[in-house]
Amino acid sequence: FSFITLVHQEELSKCLMFVYNHPAMLLHLAVFCVCSTVGQLFIFYTVKSFGAVVFAIIMSLRILFSTILSCVVYSHPIQELGLIGLLI
């Protein structure tokens, strides 16, 4: 879908020129594609082996822990309503 959007908004040539002007970007794109593909394979494996409910629980816990970690590492304040949301 991103390719179609780039073509429709006439941004594809700008993207290709950026990659042409910055050859190191190809390595970053390749690593990004590989990581995305492996991530999708893990998602499919988890749903196939354990079901959609377990996957939904895993994703909810991942978001919860990443939010808490972000608050701790970057000293983001958690207001009362936000704390109630984390506890629910």
Tab-separated table of N, CA and C in Angstrom:
chain	number	residue	atom	x	y	z
A	1	PHE	N	0.814	-1.195	0.000
A	1	PHE	CA	0.000	0.000	0.000
A	1	PHE	C	0.861	1.263	0.000
A	2	SER	N	2.008	1.194	0.621
A	2	SER	CA	2.892	2.353	0.637
A	2	SER	C	3.348	2.712	-0.769
A	3	PHE	N	3.631	1.688	-1.568
A	3	PHE	CA	4.063	1.934	-2.952
A	3	PHE	C	2.971	2.661	-3.729
A	4	ILE	N	1.726	2.225	-3.569
A	4	ILE	CA	0.613	2.859	-4.282
A	4	ILE	C	0.464	4.302	-3.830
A	5	THR	N	0.607	4.546	-2.539
A	5	THR	CA	0.507	5.913	-2.020
A	5	THR	C	1.618	6.790	-2.581
A	6	LEU	N	2.843	6.260	-2.626
A	6	LEU	CA	3.960	7.030	-3.170
A	6	LEU	C	3.734	7.373	-4.638
A	7	VAL	N	3.221	6.427	-5.406
A	7	VAL	CA	2.957	6.684	-6.824
A	7	VAL	C	1.832	7.698	-6.968
A	8	HIS	N	0.767	7.527	-6.201
A	8	HIS	CA	-0.397	8.405	-6.306
A	8	HIS	C	-0.054	9.843	-5.930
A	9	GLN	N	0.773	10.018	-4.909
A	9	GLN	CA	1.127	11.369	-4.459
A	9	GLN	C	2.394	11.896	-5.132
A	10	GLU	N	2.877	11.173	-6.129
A	10	GLU	CA	4.048	11.559	-6.910
A	10	GLU	C	5.280	11.795	-6.022
A	11	GLU	N	5.473	10.933	-5.036
A	11	GLU	CA	6.614	11.010	-4.117
A	11	GLU	C	7.625	9.901	-4.368
A	12	LEU	N	7.319	8.965	-5.251
A	12	LEU	CA	8.202	7.824	-5.474
A	12	LEU	C	9.566	8.256	-5.999
A	13	SER	N	9.577	9.189	-6.931
A	13	SER	CA	10.862	9.627	-7.493
A	13	SER	C	11.728	10.300	-6.433
A	14	LYS	N	11.113	11.035	-5.523
A	14	LYS	CA	11.879	11.668	-4.438
A	14	LYS	C	12.488	10.612	-3.516
A	15	CYS	N	11.723	9.576	-3.236
A	15	CYS	CA	12.236	8.492	-2.384
A	15	CYS	C	13.395	7.767	-3.054
A	16	LEU	N	13.227	7.477	-4.335
A	16	LEU	CA	14.288	6.786	-5.067
A	16	LEU	C	15.547	7.647	-5.174
A	17	MET	N	15.380	8.941	-5.360
A	17	MET	CA	16.535	9.840	-5.406
A	17	MET	C	17.243	9.910	-4.052
A	18	PHE	N	16.461	9.873	-2.970
A	18	PHE	CA	17.064	9.882	-1.642
A	18	PHE	C	17.927	8.644	-1.440
A	19	VAL	N	17.397	7.487	-1.818
A	19	VAL	CA	18.165	6.244	-1.686
A	19	VAL	C	19.384	6.271	-2.608
A	20	TYR	N	19.230	6.838	-3.785
A	20	TYR	CA	20.357	6.941	-4.722
A	20	TYR	C	21.454	7.849	-4.160
A	21	ASN	N	21.052	8.943	-3.534
A	21	ASN	CA	22.010	9.892	-2.963
A	21	ASN	C	22.618	9.415	-1.648
A	22	HIS	N	21.970	8.497	-0.981
A	22	HIS	CA	22.443	7.963	0.305
A	22	HIS	C	22.484	6.432	0.221
A	23	PRO	N	23.531	5.869	-0.361
A	23	PRO	CA	23.600	4.422	-0.586
A	23	PRO	C	23.531	3.593	0.703
A	24	ALA	N	23.940	4.151	1.823
A	24	ALA	CA	23.863	3.409	3.086
A	24	ALA	C	22.409	3.107	3.463
A	25	MET	N	21.503	3.863	2.889
A	25	MET	CA	20.079	3.650	3.167
A	25	MET	C	19.626	2.269	2.709
A	26	LEU	N	20.261	1.711	1.700
A	26	LEU	CA	19.894	0.379	1.217
A	26	LEU	C	20.076	-0.671	2.310
A	27	LEU	N	21.163	-0.567	3.061
A	27	LEU	CA	21.381	-1.502	4.161
A	27	LEU	C	20.301	-1.340	5.218
A	28	HIS	N	19.963	-0.107	5.548
A	28	HIS	CA	18.913	0.132	6.537
A	28	HIS	C	17.570	-0.419	6.064
A	29	LEU	N	17.273	-0.226	4.798
A	29	LEU	CA	16.023	-0.764	4.241
A	29	LEU	C	16.007	-2.288	4.273
A	30	ALA	N	17.132	-2.898	3.942
A	30	ALA	CA	17.206	-4.361	3.950
A	30	ALA	C	17.012	-4.911	5.360
A	31	VAL	N	17.679	-4.302	6.336
A	31	VAL	CA	17.530	-4.753	7.728
A	31	VAL	C	16.094	-4.557	8.194
A	32	PHE	N	15.493	-3.428	7.843
A	32	PHE	CA	14.108	-3.163	8.211
A	32	PHE	C	13.170	-4.215	7.611
A	33	CYS	N	13.375	-4.552	6.346
A	33	CYS	CA	12.531	-5.561	5.691
A	33	CYS	C	12.685	-6.935	6.325
A	34	VAL	N	13.920	-7.317	6.632
A	34	VAL	CA	14.155	-8.614	7.267
A	34	VAL	C	13.507	-8.658	8.655
A	35	CYS	N	13.692	-7.600	9.441
A	35	CYS	CA	13.101	-7.572	10.783
A	35	CYS	C	11.577	-7.602	10.724
A	36	SER	N	10.993	-6.884	9.777
A	36	SER	CA	9.534	-6.893	9.621
A	36	SER	C	9.032	-8.280	9.245
A	37	THR	N	9.734	-8.940	8.347
A	37	THR	CA	9.341	-10.279	7.919
A	37	THR	C	9.438	-11.274	9.061
A	38	VAL	N	10.535	-11.236	9.806
A	38	VAL	CA	10.694	-12.141	10.949
A	38	VAL	C	9.620	-11.863	11.998
A	39	GLY	N	9.312	-10.594	12.227
A	39	GLY	CA	8.252	-10.244	13.171
A	39	GLY	C	6.913	-10.821	12.758
A	40	GLN	N	6.596	-10.730	11.469
A	40	GLN	CA	5.341	-11.303	10.968
A	40	GLN	C	5.318	-12.821	11.135
A	41	LEU	N	6.465	-13.463	10.893
A	41	LEU	CA	6.531	-14.914	11.078
A	41	LEU	C	6.279	-15.299	12.529
A	42	PHE	N	6.818	-14.530	13.468
A	42	PHE	CA	6.554	-14.795	14.887
A	42	PHE	C	5.077	-14.600	15.220
A	43	ILE	N	4.464	-13.589	14.617
A	43	ILE	CA	3.030	-13.364	14.854
A	43	ILE	C	2.228	-14.554	14.336
A	44	PHE	N	2.503	-14.991	13.116
A	44	PHE	CA	1.772	-16.133	12.556
A	44	PHE	C	1.987	-17.392	13.394
A	45	TYR	N	3.229	-17.627	13.825
A	45	TYR	CA	3.530	-18.801	14.637
A	45	TYR	C	2.782	-18.755	15.967
A	46	THR	N	2.760	-17.593	16.600
A	46	THR	CA	2.079	-17.464	17.889
A	46	THR	C	0.586	-17.704	17.749
A	47	VAL	N	-0.022	-17.122	16.737
A	47	VAL	CA	-1.469	-17.309	16.535
A	47	VAL	C	-1.775	-18.761	16.198
A	48	LYS	N	-0.943	-19.378	15.356
A	48	LYS	CA	-1.176	-20.764	14.961
A	48	LYS	C	-1.004	-21.717	16.144
A	49	SER	N	0.025	-21.491	16.948
A	49	SER	CA	0.339	-22.416	18.037
A	49	SER	C	-0.501	-22.200	19.281
A	50	PHE	N	-0.814	-20.939	19.592
A	50	PHE	CA	-1.460	-20.643	20.876
A	50	PHE	C	-2.817	-19.980	20.750
A	51	GLY	N	-3.172	-19.516	19.561
A	51	GLY	CA	-4.476	-18.902	19.355
A	51	GLY	C	-4.423	-17.380	19.429
A	52	ALA	N	-5.501	-16.784	18.958
A	52	ALA	CA	-5.581	-15.327	18.877
A	52	ALA	C	-5.698	-14.672	20.241
A	53	VAL	N	-6.338	-15.349	21.197
A	53	VAL	CA	-6.511	-14.764	22.525
A	53	VAL	C	-5.159	-14.606	23.207
A	54	VAL	N	-4.333	-15.630	23.151
A	54	VAL	CA	-2.995	-15.551	23.752
A	54	VAL	C	-2.180	-14.463	23.062
A	55	PHE	N	-2.292	-14.365	21.746
A	55	PHE	CA	-1.567	-13.319	21.037
A	55	PHE	C	-2.033	-11.933	21.476
A	56	ALA	N	-3.341	-11.750	21.634
A	56	ALA	CA	-3.868	-10.457	22.079
A	56	ALA	C	-3.357	-10.121	23.478
A	57	ILE	N	-3.278	-11.122	24.352
A	57	ILE	CA	-2.750	-10.903	25.707
A	57	ILE	C	-1.277	-10.516	25.643
A	58	ILE	N	-0.512	-11.216	24.821
A	58	ILE	CA	0.920	-10.901	24.671
A	58	ILE	C	1.094	-9.466	24.174
A	59	MET	N	0.339	-9.068	23.175
A	59	MET	CA	0.475	-7.717	22.634
A	59	MET	C	0.050	-6.665	23.657
A	60	SER	N	-0.994	-6.935	24.419
A	60	SER	CA	-1.428	-5.991	25.453
A	60	SER	C	-0.362	-5.835	26.532
A	61	LEU	N	0.234	-6.952	26.947
A	61	LEU	CA	1.300	-6.880	27.948
A	61	LEU	C	2.534	-6.182	27.397
A	62	ARG	N	2.835	-6.385	26.133
A	62	ARG	CA	3.984	-5.707	25.519
A	62	ARG	C	3.793	-4.198	25.551
A	63	ILE	N	2.594	-3.739	25.218
A	63	ILE	CA	2.310	-2.306	25.243
A	63	ILE	C	2.367	-1.770	26.666
A	64	LEU	N	1.829	-2.530	27.613
A	64	LEU	CA	1.850	-2.119	29.017
A	64	LEU	C	3.281	-1.958	29.503
A	65	PHE	N	4.118	-2.968	29.267
A	65	PHE	CA	5.499	-2.912	29.747
A	65	PHE	C	6.311	-1.835	29.025
A	66	SER	N	6.069	-1.634	27.741
A	66	SER	CA	6.818	-0.590	27.039
A	66	SER	C	6.410	0.797	27.520
A	67	THR	N	5.136	0.977	27.883
A	67	THR	CA	4.688	2.253	28.438
A	67	THR	C	5.339	2.510	29.788
A	68	ILE	N	5.342	1.505	30.646
A	68	ILE	CA	5.966	1.650	31.968
A	68	ILE	C	7.466	1.900	31.824
A	69	LEU	N	8.124	1.149	30.957
A	69	LEU	CA	9.556	1.334	30.741
A	69	LEU	C	9.860	2.742	30.220
A	70	SER	N	9.042	3.251	29.322
A	70	SER	CA	9.230	4.598	28.803
A	70	SER	C	9.087	5.637	29.910
A	71	CYS	N	8.113	5.437	30.782
A	71	CYS	CA	7.924	6.374	31.896
A	71	CYS	C	9.113	6.352	32.846
A	72	VAL	N	9.681	5.169	33.068
A	72	VAL	CA	10.821	5.053	33.982
A	72	VAL	C	12.088	5.608	33.342
A	73	VAL	N	12.375	5.212	32.117
A	73	VAL	CA	13.627	5.605	31.463
A	73	VAL	C	13.654	7.101	31.157
A	74	TYR	N	12.546	7.649	30.651
A	74	TYR	CA	12.525	9.040	30.213
A	74	TYR	C	11.868	9.971	31.236
A	75	SER	N	11.576	9.471	32.416
A	75	SER	CA	10.987	10.260	33.509
A	75	SER	C	9.689	10.947	33.104
A	76	HIS	N	8.868	10.245	32.342
A	76	HIS	CA	7.559	10.775	31.994
A	76	HIS	C	6.651	10.666	33.215
A	77	PRO	N	5.950	11.727	33.558
A	77	PRO	CA	5.044	11.640	34.711
A	77	PRO	C	3.792	10.837	34.358
A	78	ILE	N	3.293	10.088	35.321
A	78	ILE	CA	2.052	9.343	35.143
A	78	ILE	C	1.006	9.998	36.034
A	79	GLN	N	-0.021	10.541	35.415
A	79	GLN	CA	-1.084	11.175	36.180
A	79	GLN	C	-2.011	10.114	36.741
A	80	GLU	N	-2.908	10.534	37.621
A	80	GLU	CA	-3.796	9.584	38.299
A	80	GLU	C	-4.636	8.780	37.310
A	81	LEU	N	-5.196	9.447	36.316
A	81	LEU	CA	-6.035	8.761	35.334
A	81	LEU	C	-5.203	7.780	34.505
A	82	GLY	N	-3.974	8.153	34.186
A	82	GLY	CA	-3.084	7.253	33.465
A	82	GLY	C	-2.715	6.038	34.287
A	83	LEU	N	-2.509	6.222	35.583
A	83	LEU	CA	-2.211	5.098	36.478
A	83	LEU	C	-3.394	4.136	36.566
A	84	ILE	N	-4.593	4.688	36.613
A	84	ILE	CA	-5.784	3.830	36.622
A	84	ILE	C	-5.861	3.032	35.317
A	85	GLY	N	-5.550	3.676	34.199
A	85	GLY	CA	-5.549	2.978	32.913
A	85	GLY	C	-4.518	1.869	32.869
A	86	LEU	N	-3.339	2.095	33.456
A	86	LEU	CA	-2.316	1.047	33.487
A	86	LEU	C	-2.736	-0.116	34.368
A	87	LEU	N	-3.418	0.178	35.459
A	87	LEU	CA	-3.833	-0.885	36.380
A	87	LEU	C	-4.984	-1.724	35.825
A	88	ILE	N	-5.803	-1.111	34.996
A	88	ILE	CA	-6.928	-1.870	34.410
A	88	ILE	C	-6.382	-2.844	33.422
